[in-house]
Amino acid sequence: MRNLTGGRFSTGSRLRVALCTSAVLTVAAAGCASPVSSDGQATLHATQSGDRPNVLMIMLDDLGYTDLGPYGGDAATPNIDALAQDGLQFSNFHAYPVCAPTRAALMTGQDPHRVGLGSMEGFTAPGVSTTTPGYQGTLDGDFTGIAEILADADYSTYQAGKWHLGAAPEQTPRALGFEQNFTMYDGAASHYADKLRHAPREVEPVDTVLYERNGQPVEELPDDFYSTHAYTDEMLRMIEEGRESDRPFFGYLAYTAVHDPLHVPDAGLIDQYLDLYLENNDYNKLRAERIGRLADKGLIDPDIATRWPVQTPDWDALSPQQKRDLAYRMAVYAAMIDDVDRQIGRLTDHLKETGEYDNTLIVVTSDNGAASASRVVYTAKPGSGEWQDEHYPLVGDVESYGLPGSYPTLGLPNAQVSSGPYFHTKTTVFEGGTRVPAIVKTPGGNDEGEGPRVVDAFTHIVDLYPTVAEYAGAEINSADPLAGDSAKPLFDGVSDQVGTDEFGMELFGHRVYREGDWKLVYAPVLAGGSGTYALYNLDSDPGETRDLIDTHPDIAQRLAEKWEQFAAENGVVPAPFDVVEASAPRIAALMYSIDWTE
């Protein structure tokens, strides 16, 4: 465990350490106490029986709730579908609204503010400096990496793909316990060998992102490099080499698909989906179709009330060129999802061929909801727009979407389609920004043999750290309580929930506190909020369309007080509502604009 700043103590709902074994929960389903060592530190120790499983954690980037086949998506995902058939499908799984905080929580088990990722890459709440503890945008504070505790439990530990948690010596995958790594350190990049950033940085390398293999910089990538394929190749290599030992493995495979720029090398695959979307790309109809497929699967009420972000243009007001533009974006996006599914199939096929599939815990999820922002969001600094135009010369040519040098983004209307019935998109604290697909194949698979076991319980990315620890039989010593609780009892079918059903969150000054079906939200008007607190009941209104704060002011007051407690315990700086509102027009112009082709 490292101590970089002097950690802050945390208590409260879902902020305690509670790692109960399945055996304990079978006897006493009411819960368990957190064991405490003689020096007052929280101590977790999970017993285990039988062979300890391998763990393969697959994180997709900016994938929306309805994008996969089991959730009603348009793209073909037969390999992910098969994982769902063998395991669990979560309908109420959540991440943080942007990628770096989610990845920080996954790797450390902590609320992101406690480990330096209360914000990311210089984007903070108005009035909050990036020098504020908890808002540096890179790993900091007291934590023990999940790979560290698994390495201590005699696991081989592998990382491939996106990191986005800092590149200082104490912040690298190697520092956090990964024996082998092939890492892209930045938030995202061109998916091809050019390694291009979204915009220039102020220090070297100015134009390109940072890649590393096993602690050594990777200066050049092969000409045929494509991120999704390369990360899969690297993870397969690590797993295969590790077969020489008798140790189980923990693999963290962090794809950059389907983050913009939307790139995929298979032109034929793009054409396949282009035929679909050119024929039907009215986003009102596409969203309705996805909701209908979710309803057919029993995952949503077919009569769910929905709403659109206020910046969504009227479909009938769009020009034929704009409609065609949106179809091309959706085609490349779907092709990327199809392609990443094929790569996941390579992994599961290898595990089956080597006899490891049945004894592997596999998790497939996303770091946040679908991305609505255009490339303009990366051009806030002077000269960045001109830099993009120079380094991505195919910008504006829809027929080049997907190729090196192009820079397509999904676009706000398409991103809301991706979120399906849930309101809004990445960067917002509404369900569309945080509710993500999650498929879990447990060791041994689904004994029911009747397809996915659908789990409706509220679960969160913070629960994966203690869950993996329990499966591994790992011991955790933490100066601070973990933010989540082990989901192993739920996975094993001996509990119907994970920890409590309360959860607090903050990002960019936006606030959330959940208690059961009640959700208190502050978001600016231009980000879909009311400009002050709003109260939603997710049981009767999962689309967050009816503000009930005037009907239930007592509930709103209670949740507001609980949010203040959460904030105080986790180093959150509460930005005043009026200050956040004042900055909202500038931010909304960046986040919700559509960069139409000419």
Coordinates of C-alpha atoms in Angstrom, one line a residue:
M1 CA 0.0 0.0 0.0
R2 CA 1.3 3.4 -0.9
N3 CA 0.7 6.7 1.0
L4 CA 1.2 9.6 -1.3
T5 CA -0.8 12.4 0.3
G6 CA -2.2 11.1 3.6
G7 CA -5.5 9.5 3.1
R8 CA -8.9 10.8 4.3
F9 CA -11.1 8.5 6.4
S10 CA -14.4 7.3 4.9
T11 CA -17.5 5.8 6.5
G12 CA -21.1 5.7 5.4
S13 CA -23.3 3.6 3.1
R14 CA -21.4 1.4 0.6
L15 CA -18.2 3.0 1.9
R16 CA -17.5 0.4 4.5
V17 CA -15.4 -2.8 4.1
A18 CA -17.7 -5.8 4.0
L19 CA -16.3 -8.8 2.4
C20 CA -18.5 -11.7 3.5
T21 CA -17.9 -15.2 2.3
S22 CA -20.6 -17.2 0.7
A23 CA -20.7 -19.6 3.6
V24 CA -21.3 -16.8 6.0
L25 CA -24.1 -15.3 3.9
T26 CA -25.7 -18.7 3.6
V27 CA -26.1 -18.9 7.3
A28 CA -26.7 -15.2 8.0
A29 CA -28.0 -13.4 4.9
A30 CA -28.6 -10.3 6.9
G31 CA -24.9 -9.3 6.5
C32 CA -21.6 -9.3 8.2
A33 CA -19.4 -7.0 10.2
S34 CA -16.1 -5.6 8.9
P35 CA -13.2 -7.4 10.6
V36 CA -10.7 -5.0 12.1
S37 CA -7.0 -5.7 12.9
S38 CA -5.3 -4.8 16.2
D39 CA -4.0 -1.6 14.8
G40 CA -7.4 -0.4 13.8
Q41 CA -7.0 -0.9 10.0
A42 CA -9.7 -2.7 8.1
T43 CA -8.7 -6.2 7.2
L44 CA -10.3 -8.5 4.7
H45 CA -9.6 -12.1 4.3
A46 CA -11.6 -14.3 1.9
T47 CA -11.5 -18.0 2.4
Q48 CA -11.7 -20.2 -0.7
S49 CA -12.3 -23.8 -1.6
G50 CA -11.3 -25.7 -4.6
D51 CA -9.2 -24.3 -7.4
R52 CA -8.8 -20.6 -7.4
P53 CA -10.2 -19.2 -10.7
N54 CA -8.5 -17.1 -13.3
V55 CA -10.0 -13.7 -13.6
L56 CA -10.3 -11.8 -17.0
M57 CA -11.6 -8.3 -16.6
I58 CA -12.6 -6.8 -20.0
M59 CA -13.4 -3.1 -20.0
L60 CA -14.8 -1.4 -23.1
D61 CA -14.6 2.3 -23.5
D62 CA -17.7 4.6 -23.9
L63 CA -20.0 1.6 -24.7
G64 CA -23.7 2.5 -24.1
Y65 CA -26.3 0.5 -22.3
T66 CA -28.1 -0.9 -25.3
D67 CA -25.1 -1.5 -27.6
L68 CA -24.6 -5.3 -27.0
G69 CA -26.8 -8.0 -28.3
P70 CA -28.1 -9.1 -24.9
Y71 CA -29.2 -5.5 -24.4
G72 CA -31.0 -5.0 -27.7
G73 CA -28.1 -3.6 -29.8
D74 CA -27.9 -3.6 -33.6
A75 CA -24.3 -5.0 -33.8
A76 CA -23.7 -8.7 -33.9
T77 CA -22.1 -9.8 -30.7
P78 CA -22.4 -13.6 -30.6
N79 CA -19.3 -14.2 -28.4
I80 CA -20.6 -11.8 -25.7
D81 CA -24.0 -13.2 -26.1
A82 CA -22.5 -16.7 -25.4
L83 CA -20.9 -15.3 -22.2
A84 CA -24.3 -14.0 -21.1
Q85 CA -25.9 -17.4 -21.8
D86 CA -23.2 -19.0 -19.5
G87 CA -23.6 -16.4 -16.8
L88 CA -25.2 -13.3 -15.4
Q89 CA -26.5 -10.2 -17.2
F90 CA -26.8 -7.1 -15.0
S91 CA -29.6 -4.6 -15.7
N92 CA -28.7 -2.2 -13.0
F93 CA -24.9 -2.0 -13.1
H94 CA -23.2 1.4 -12.8
A95 CA -19.9 3.1 -13.4
Y96 CA -18.8 6.7 -13.0
P97 CA -19.8 9.1 -15.8
V98 CA -16.3 9.3 -17.3
C99 CA -13.5 6.9 -17.8
A100 CA -10.6 7.7 -15.5
P101 CA -12.6 7.8 -12.2
T102 CA -14.2 4.4 -13.1
R103 CA -10.7 2.9 -13.8
A104 CA -9.4 4.4 -10.6
A105 CA -12.2 2.7 -8.6
L106 CA -11.7 -0.6 -10.4
M107 CA -7.9 -0.6 -9.7
T108 CA -8.0 0.7 -6.1
G109 CA -11.4 -0.1 -4.7
Q110 CA -11.7 3.5 -3.5
D111 CA -14.0 6.4 -4.3
P112 CA -12.2 8.3 -7.0
H113 CA -11.8 11.5 -4.9
R114 CA -9.8 9.5 -2.4
V115 CA -7.2 8.5 -5.0
G116 CA -6.8 11.7 -7.0
L117 CA -9.4 11.0 -9.7
G118 CA -12.3 13.1 -8.5
S119 CA -11.8 14.7 -11.9
M120 CA -9.6 14.1 -14.9
E121 CA -7.1 15.8 -17.3
G122 CA -7.7 19.3 -16.0
F123 CA -11.5 19.2 -16.1
T124 CA -12.8 20.0 -12.6
A125 CA -15.8 21.6 -11.1
P126 CA -15.9 25.4 -11.5
G127 CA -13.7 27.0 -8.8
V128 CA -11.9 23.7 -7.9
S129 CA -8.2 23.8 -8.7
T130 CA -6.4 20.7 -10.1
T131 CA -4.0 21.1 -7.2
T132 CA -6.9 20.4 -4.7
P133 CA -6.4 17.0 -3.1
G134 CA -8.5 14.4 -4.8
Y135 CA -8.8 16.4 -8.1
Q136 CA -5.3 16.0 -9.5
G137 CA -6.5 13.8 -12.4
T138 CA -3.9 11.1 -11.7
L139 CA -3.5 8.4 -9.0
D140 CA -2.7 9.8 -5.6
G141 CA -3.5 9.0 -1.9
D142 CA -3.7 5.8 0.0
F143 CA -4.6 2.6 -1.9
T144 CA -3.5 -0.9 -2.8
G145 CA -3.9 -2.0 -6.4
I146 CA -6.0 -5.0 -7.0
A147 CA -3.1 -6.6 -9.0
E148 CA -0.9 -6.1 -6.0
I149 CA -3.1 -8.1 -3.7
L150 CA -3.6 -10.8 -6.3
A151 CA 0.2 -11.0 -6.9
D152 CA 0.6 -11.4 -3.2
A153 CA -1.9 -14.3 -3.5
D154 CA 0.4 -15.9 -6.1
Y155 CA -1.5 -14.8 -9.2
S156 CA 0.1 -13.9 -12.5
T157 CA -1.0 -10.4 -13.3
Y158 CA -1.4 -9.0 -16.8
Q159 CA -2.6 -5.6 -18.2
A160 CA -3.2 -4.7 -21.8
G161 CA -4.7 -1.5 -23.3
K162 CA -5.8 1.8 -21.8
W163 CA -4.6 3.0 -18.4
H164 CA -5.5 6.7 -18.1
L165 CA -4.4 6.9 -14.4
G166 CA -1.1 8.7 -14.7
A167 CA 2.4 7.7 -16.0
A168 CA 4.6 8.8 -13.1
P169 CA 6.7 5.9 -11.7
E170 CA 4.3 5.3 -8.7
Q171 CA 1.2 5.3 -11.0
T172 CA 2.1 2.7 -13.6
P173 CA 0.7 -0.7 -14.1
R174 CA 4.0 -2.1 -12.9
A175 CA 3.8 0.0 -9.7
L176 CA 0.3 -1.3 -9.1
G177 CA 1.3 -5.0 -9.3
F178 CA 1.1 -6.0 -12.9
E179 CA 3.9 -8.4 -13.8
Q180 CA 3.4 -7.8 -17.6
N181 CA 1.8 -4.9 -19.3
F182 CA 1.2 -3.4 -22.8
T183 CA -0.1 0.0 -21.9
M184 CA -1.5 3.0 -23.7
Y185 CA -1.3 5.7 -21.0
D186 CA -3.5 8.4 -22.5
G187 CA -7.2 8.8 -22.4
A188 CA -7.6 7.7 -26.0
A189 CA -6.0 8.0 -29.4
S190 CA -6.1 7.1 -33.0
H191 CA -6.6 3.4 -33.1
Y192 CA -3.9 3.0 -35.7
A193 CA -0.1 2.9 -35.8
D194 CA 0.1 6.7 -36.1
K195 CA -0.5 7.0 -32.3
L196 CA -2.0 10.4 -32.7
R197 CA -3.5 12.2 -29.8
H198 CA -6.8 14.1 -29.8
A199 CA -5.0 17.4 -29.5
P200 CA -1.4 18.4 -28.9
R201 CA 0.0 18.3 -25.3
E202 CA 2.3 20.9 -23.8
V203 CA 5.2 18.4 -23.2
E204 CA 6.9 15.8 -25.3
P205 CA 5.7 13.8 -27.0
V206 CA 3.5 16.6 -28.3
D207 CA 1.6 14.8 -31.0
T208 CA 1.4 11.2 -30.0
V209 CA 0.3 9.1 -27.0
L210 CA 2.5 7.0 -24.8
Y211 CA 2.8 3.2 -25.3
E212 CA 4.8 0.9 -23.0
R213 CA 5.6 -2.8 -22.8
N214 CA 6.8 -4.2 -19.5
G215 CA 8.1 -0.9 -18.3
Q216 CA 9.9 0.0 -21.6
P217 CA 8.6 2.7 -24.0
V218 CA 7.3 1.5 -27.3
E219 CA 8.6 4.0 -29.8
E220 CA 7.0 2.6 -33.0
L221 CA 4.0 0.4 -33.7
P222 CA 3.8 -2.1 -36.6
D223 CA 2.2 -0.7 -39.7
D224 CA -0.8 -3.0 -39.4
F225 CA -1.5 -2.0 -35.8
Y226 CA -5.1 -1.7 -34.7
S227 CA -5.8 -1.2 -31.0
T228 CA -8.5 -3.8 -30.5
H229 CA -6.5 -6.5 -32.3
A230 CA -3.2 -5.6 -30.7
Y231 CA -4.5 -5.5 -27.1
T232 CA -6.0 -8.9 -27.7
D233 CA -2.8 -10.3 -29.1
E234 CA -0.9 -9.0 -26.1
M235 CA -3.3 -10.5 -23.6
L236 CA -3.3 -13.9 -25.4
R237 CA 0.5 -13.9 -25.4
M238 CA 0.7 -13.2 -21.7
I239 CA -1.8 -15.9 -20.9
E240 CA -0.1 -18.4 -23.1
E241 CA 3.3 -17.7 -21.6
G242 CA 1.9 -18.0 -18.1
R243 CA 0.7 -21.5 -18.7
E244 CA 4.3 -22.7 -17.9
S245 CA 3.5 -21.8 -14.3
D246 CA 0.9 -23.4 -12.1
R247 CA -0.5 -20.0 -11.0
P248 CA -3.9 -18.7 -11.9
F249 CA -3.9 -15.4 -13.8
F250 CA -5.6 -12.0 -13.4
G251 CA -5.9 -10.3 -16.8
Y252 CA -7.1 -6.7 -17.1
L253 CA -7.9 -6.0 -20.8
A254 CA -8.9 -2.4 -21.4
Y255 CA -9.9 -1.8 -24.9
T256 CA -10.1 1.7 -26.3
A257 CA -13.0 0.7 -28.5
V258 CA -15.5 2.3 -28.9
H259 CA -14.0 5.6 -27.9
D260 CA -13.6 8.2 -30.6
P261 CA -12.2 8.7 -33.1
L262 CA -14.4 5.9 -34.5
H263 CA -11.9 3.7 -36.4
V264 CA -12.1 0.1 -37.7
P265 CA -10.0 -1.4 -40.5
D266 CA -12.7 -3.7 -41.9
A267 CA -14.4 -1.7 -44.7
G268 CA -16.6 -4.6 -45.5
L269 CA -17.9 -4.6 -42.0
I270 CA -18.7 -0.9 -42.1
D271 CA -20.6 -1.4 -45.4
Q272 CA -22.6 -4.2 -43.8
Y273 CA -23.9 -1.8 -41.1
L274 CA -24.1 1.1 -43.5
D275 CA -26.8 -0.7 -45.4
L276 CA -28.7 -1.0 -42.2
Y277 CA -28.5 2.6 -41.1
L278 CA -28.9 4.3 -44.4
E279 CA -32.2 2.6 -44.7
N280 CA -33.2 3.4 -41.1
N281 CA -31.3 6.1 -39.2
D282 CA -34.1 8.2 -37.7
Y283 CA -32.8 8.3 -34.2
N284 CA -36.4 8.4 -32.7
K285 CA -37.2 5.1 -34.4
L286 CA -33.8 3.6 -33.6
R287 CA -34.3 4.4 -29.9
A288 CA -37.8 3.0 -29.9
E289 CA -36.6 -0.2 -31.5
R290 CA -33.9 -0.7 -28.9
I291 CA -36.4 0.0 -26.1
G292 CA -38.7 -2.6 -27.7
R293 CA -36.0 -5.2 -27.8
L294 CA -35.2 -4.5 -24.1
A295 CA -38.9 -4.9 -23.3
D296 CA -39.0 -8.2 -25.3
K297 CA -36.2 -9.5 -23.1
G298 CA -38.0 -8.5 -20.0
L299 CA -35.4 -5.9 -19.1
I300 CA -37.6 -2.8 -19.2
D301 CA -41.3 -1.8 -19.1
P302 CA -42.3 -1.2 -22.7
D303 CA -44.2 1.9 -21.6
I304 CA -41.2 3.6 -20.0
A305 CA -41.3 7.4 -20.2
T306 CA -38.2 8.9 -21.8
R307 CA -36.8 12.2 -22.8
W308 CA -34.1 13.6 -25.0
P309 CA -31.2 16.0 -24.2
V310 CA -32.4 19.6 -24.8
Q311 CA -29.7 20.0 -27.5
T312 CA -31.1 17.2 -29.7
P313 CA -32.1 18.6 -33.1
D314 CA -35.5 17.7 -34.6
W315 CA -35.1 14.9 -37.0
D316 CA -37.3 16.5 -39.7
A317 CA -35.2 19.7 -39.5
L318 CA -32.0 17.9 -40.5
S319 CA -30.7 18.1 -44.1
P320 CA -30.3 14.9 -46.1
Q321 CA -26.5 15.3 -45.7
Q322 CA -26.8 15.5 -41.9
K323 CA -29.0 12.4 -41.8
R324 CA -26.4 10.5 -44.0
D325 CA -23.7 11.7 -41.7
L326 CA -25.4 10.2 -38.7
A327 CA -25.9 6.9 -40.5
Y328 CA -22.2 6.7 -41.3
R329 CA -21.2 7.4 -37.7
M330 CA -23.5 4.6 -36.5
A331 CA -22.2 2.2 -39.1
V332 CA -18.6 2.6 -38.0
Y333 CA -19.6 2.4 -34.3
A334 CA -21.5 -0.8 -34.9
A335 CA -18.6 -2.2 -36.8
M336 CA -16.2 -1.5 -34.0
I337 CA -18.5 -3.3 -31.6
D338 CA -18.8 -6.3 -33.9
D339 CA -15.0 -6.3 -34.2
V340 CA -14.3 -6.2 -30.5
D341 CA -16.8 -9.1 -30.0
R342 CA -14.7 -11.1 -32.5
Q343 CA -11.6 -10.4 -30.4
I344 CA -13.3 -11.4 -27.2
G345 CA -14.2 -14.6 -29.1
R346 CA -10.5 -15.2 -29.7
L347 CA -9.9 -15.1 -25.9
T348 CA -12.8 -17.4 -24.9
D349 CA -11.8 -19.8 -27.7
H350 CA -8.3 -19.9 -26.3
L351 CA -9.5 -20.5 -22.8
K352 CA -11.7 -23.4 -24.0
E353 CA -8.9 -24.9 -26.0
T354 CA -6.5 -24.8 -23.0
G355 CA -9.2 -26.1 -20.6
E356 CA -9.3 -22.9 -18.6
Y357 CA -12.7 -21.5 -19.6
D358 CA -14.7 -23.2 -16.9
N359 CA -12.4 -22.1 -14.2
T360 CA -12.2 -18.4 -15.3
L361 CA -14.3 -15.5 -14.0
I362 CA -14.9 -13.2 -17.0
V363 CA -16.4 -9.7 -16.6
V364 CA -17.3 -7.6 -19.7
T365 CA -18.5 -4.0 -18.9
S366 CA -18.0 -0.4 -19.9
D367 CA -16.4 2.5 -18.1
N368 CA -19.3 4.9 -18.6
G369 CA -22.2 5.5 -21.0
A370 CA -22.0 6.4 -24.7
A371 CA -20.1 9.5 -25.6
S372 CA -22.1 12.4 -27.1
A373 CA -19.2 15.0 -27.5
S374 CA -17.9 15.9 -30.9
R375 CA -14.2 16.4 -31.6
V376 CA -14.7 20.1 -30.7
V377 CA -14.5 19.1 -27.0
Y378 CA -10.7 18.5 -27.5
T379 CA -10.0 21.9 -29.1
A380 CA -10.6 24.3 -26.2
K381 CA -6.9 25.3 -26.1
P382 CA -5.8 27.8 -28.8
G383 CA -4.4 26.0 -31.9
S384 CA -5.9 22.6 -31.1
G385 CA -8.5 22.9 -33.8
E386 CA -5.9 23.7 -36.4
W387 CA -3.7 20.8 -35.1
Q388 CA -6.6 18.4 -35.5
D389 CA -7.3 19.5 -39.1
E390 CA -3.7 19.0 -40.0
H391 CA -3.2 15.6 -38.3
Y392 CA -6.6 14.2 -39.2
P393 CA -6.8 15.4 -42.8
L394 CA -9.9 13.3 -43.6
V395 CA -12.1 15.2 -41.2
G396 CA -15.4 16.1 -42.9
D397 CA -15.4 13.2 -45.5
V398 CA -18.1 10.8 -44.3
E399 CA -17.1 8.1 -46.8
S400 CA -13.7 8.0 -45.1
Y401 CA -15.1 7.4 -41.6
G402 CA -13.2 4.6 -39.9
L403 CA -9.9 5.1 -41.9
P404 CA -6.6 6.5 -40.5
G405 CA -6.8 10.3 -40.7
S406 CA -10.5 10.4 -40.1
Y407 CA -12.1 11.6 -36.9
P408 CA -15.8 10.6 -36.6
T409 CA -17.6 10.8 -33.3
L410 CA -20.9 9.2 -32.4
G411 CA -22.9 12.4 -32.1
L412 CA -25.4 13.4 -29.4
P413 CA -28.6 11.9 -31.0
N414 CA -26.8 8.6 -31.7
A415 CA -25.4 8.5 -28.2
Q416 CA -28.9 8.8 -26.7
V417 CA -30.0 5.9 -28.9
S418 CA -27.1 4.0 -27.4
S419 CA -28.3 4.8 -23.9
G420 CA -31.7 3.5 -24.9
P421 CA -34.4 4.3 -22.3
Y422 CA -32.0 5.9 -19.9
F423 CA -31.5 9.6 -20.0
H424 CA -28.5 11.3 -21.4
T425 CA -24.9 10.2 -22.0
K426 CA -21.3 10.2 -20.8
T427 CA -20.2 13.0 -18.5
T428 CA -23.7 13.3 -16.9
V429 CA -24.8 11.8 -13.6
F430 CA -28.1 10.6 -15.2
E431 CA -28.7 6.9 -15.8
G432 CA -27.5 7.2 -19.4
G433 CA -24.1 8.4 -18.2
T434 CA -23.6 5.8 -15.5
R435 CA -25.8 2.7 -16.1
V436 CA -23.7 0.4 -18.3
P437 CA -24.0 -3.2 -19.7
A438 CA -22.3 -5.8 -17.5
I439 CA -21.9 -9.5 -18.3
V440 CA -20.3 -11.9 -15.8
K441 CA -19.4 -15.5 -16.6
T442 CA -18.6 -17.1 -13.2
P443 CA -16.3 -20.1 -12.7
G444 CA -18.3 -23.1 -13.7
G445 CA -20.8 -21.0 -15.7
N446 CA -24.6 -20.9 -15.4
D447 CA -25.9 -24.1 -13.9
E448 CA -29.5 -23.2 -14.7
G449 CA -29.0 -23.9 -18.4
E450 CA -31.8 -21.5 -19.4
G451 CA -29.8 -18.5 -20.6
P452 CA -28.6 -15.5 -18.7
R453 CA -29.5 -15.1 -15.0
V454 CA -30.7 -11.5 -15.1
V455 CA -29.6 -9.5 -12.0
D456 CA -31.7 -6.4 -11.2
A457 CA -29.9 -5.5 -8.0
F458 CA -28.0 -2.2 -7.9
T459 CA -24.3 -2.9 -8.4
H460 CA -21.4 -0.7 -9.1
I461 CA -17.9 -0.9 -10.5
V462 CA -16.5 -0.4 -7.0
D463 CA -17.9 -3.8 -6.1
L464 CA -15.5 -5.6 -8.5
Y465 CA -12.4 -5.0 -6.4
P466 CA -13.6 -6.9 -3.3
T467 CA -15.4 -9.5 -5.5
V468 CA -12.2 -10.4 -7.3
A469 CA -10.3 -10.5 -4.0
E470 CA -12.8 -12.9 -2.5
Y471 CA -12.7 -15.2 -5.5
A472 CA -8.9 -15.2 -5.4
G473 CA -8.8 -15.9 -1.7
A474 CA -6.7 -12.7 -1.3
E475 CA -6.1 -10.7 1.9
I476 CA -6.6 -7.0 1.8
N477 CA -5.2 -4.6 4.4
S478 CA -6.5 -1.1 3.8
A479 CA -6.1 2.0 6.0
D480 CA -9.4 3.1 4.5
P481 CA -12.7 1.2 3.9
L482 CA -13.4 0.1 0.4
A483 CA -16.1 1.9 -1.5
G484 CA -17.9 -1.3 -2.5
D485 CA -18.8 -4.8 -1.4
S486 CA -18.1 -8.3 -2.7
A487 CA -20.7 -9.5 -5.2
K488 CA -19.5 -13.1 -5.0
P489 CA -22.5 -14.1 -2.8
L490 CA -24.8 -12.6 -5.5
F491 CA -22.8 -14.3 -8.2
D492 CA -23.1 -17.6 -6.3
G493 CA -26.9 -17.2 -5.9
V494 CA -26.9 -17.0 -2.1
S495 CA -27.8 -13.3 -1.9
D496 CA -30.0 -11.0 -4.0
Q497 CA -28.1 -7.8 -3.3
V498 CA -24.6 -6.4 -3.0
G499 CA -24.0 -4.4 0.2
T500 CA -26.5 -1.6 0.7
D501 CA -28.5 0.2 -1.9
E502 CA -27.1 3.7 -1.1
F503 CA -24.5 5.5 -3.1
G504 CA -23.0 9.0 -3.4
M505 CA -21.2 10.5 -6.4
E506 CA -19.8 13.9 -7.7
L507 CA -18.3 14.9 -11.0
F508 CA -17.7 18.4 -12.4
G509 CA -19.9 19.8 -9.6
H510 CA -22.8 17.6 -10.5
R511 CA -24.2 15.5 -7.6
V512 CA -26.0 12.3 -7.0
Y513 CA -27.2 10.4 -3.9
R514 CA -29.1 7.1 -4.3
E515 CA -31.2 5.4 -1.6
G516 CA -33.1 2.4 -2.8
D517 CA -35.2 3.6 -5.7
W518 CA -34.8 7.3 -4.8
K519 CA -32.2 9.3 -6.6
L520 CA -31.4 12.9 -5.8
V521 CA -29.7 14.7 -8.6
Y522 CA -28.1 18.1 -9.1
A523 CA -27.2 18.9 -12.7
P524 CA -27.2 22.2 -14.7
V525 CA -30.2 22.9 -16.9
L526 CA -28.1 22.6 -20.0
A527 CA -26.9 19.1 -18.8
G528 CA -30.5 17.9 -18.4
G529 CA -31.0 19.0 -14.8
S530 CA -33.2 21.5 -13.1
G531 CA -30.5 23.9 -11.9
T532 CA -31.1 22.8 -8.3
Y533 CA -31.8 19.5 -6.7
A534 CA -34.3 17.1 -8.5
L535 CA -35.7 13.9 -7.1
Y536 CA -36.5 10.8 -9.1
N537 CA -38.0 7.4 -8.3
L538 CA -36.2 4.9 -10.5
D539 CA -38.7 2.2 -9.9
S540 CA -41.7 4.1 -11.4
D541 CA -39.6 6.4 -13.6
P542 CA -36.3 4.9 -14.7
G543 CA -36.1 7.4 -17.5
E544 CA -35.8 10.3 -15.0
T545 CA -38.6 12.3 -16.5
R546 CA -40.6 13.4 -13.4
D547 CA -39.1 15.5 -10.7
L548 CA -40.8 14.6 -7.5
I549 CA -39.0 17.0 -5.2
D550 CA -42.2 19.1 -4.5
T551 CA -44.1 15.9 -3.6
H552 CA -41.4 14.5 -1.4
P553 CA -39.4 17.3 0.1
D554 CA -38.6 15.3 3.2
I555 CA -36.9 12.6 1.1
A556 CA -35.0 15.1 -0.9
Q557 CA -33.8 16.8 2.3
R558 CA -32.6 13.5 3.8
L559 CA -30.7 12.6 0.7
A560 CA -29.1 16.0 0.4
E561 CA -27.8 15.7 4.0
K562 CA -26.5 12.2 3.2
W563 CA -24.7 13.7 0.1
E564 CA -23.1 16.3 2.3
Q565 CA -21.9 13.6 4.6
F566 CA -20.5 11.6 1.7
A567 CA -18.7 14.7 0.4
A568 CA -17.1 15.4 3.7
E569 CA -15.9 11.9 4.2
N570 CA -14.4 11.6 0.7
G571 CA -12.7 15.0 0.2
V572 CA -15.4 16.2 -2.3
V573 CA -15.4 20.0 -2.8
P574 CA -19.1 21.0 -3.2
A575 CA -19.3 23.5 -6.0
P576 CA -22.1 26.0 -5.5
F577 CA -25.0 25.5 -7.9
D578 CA -24.9 29.1 -9.2
V579 CA -21.2 28.8 -10.0
V580 CA -21.8 25.5 -11.9
E581 CA -24.8 27.0 -13.7
A582 CA -22.7 30.0 -14.8
S583 CA -20.1 27.8 -16.5
A584 CA -22.7 25.4 -18.1
P585 CA -23.2 27.3 -21.4
R586 CA -19.5 27.1 -22.3
I587 CA -19.3 23.4 -21.3
A588 CA -22.5 22.4 -23.0
A589 CA -21.3 24.1 -26.2
L590 CA -18.3 21.7 -26.1
M591 CA -20.0 18.6 -24.9
Y592 CA -23.2 18.5 -26.8
S593 CA -22.4 20.1 -30.2
I594 CA -22.4 18.0 -33.4
D595 CA -19.5 18.5 -35.8
W596 CA -21.5 18.1 -39.0
T597 CA -19.6 17.5 -42.2
E598 CA -19.8 20.3 -44.8

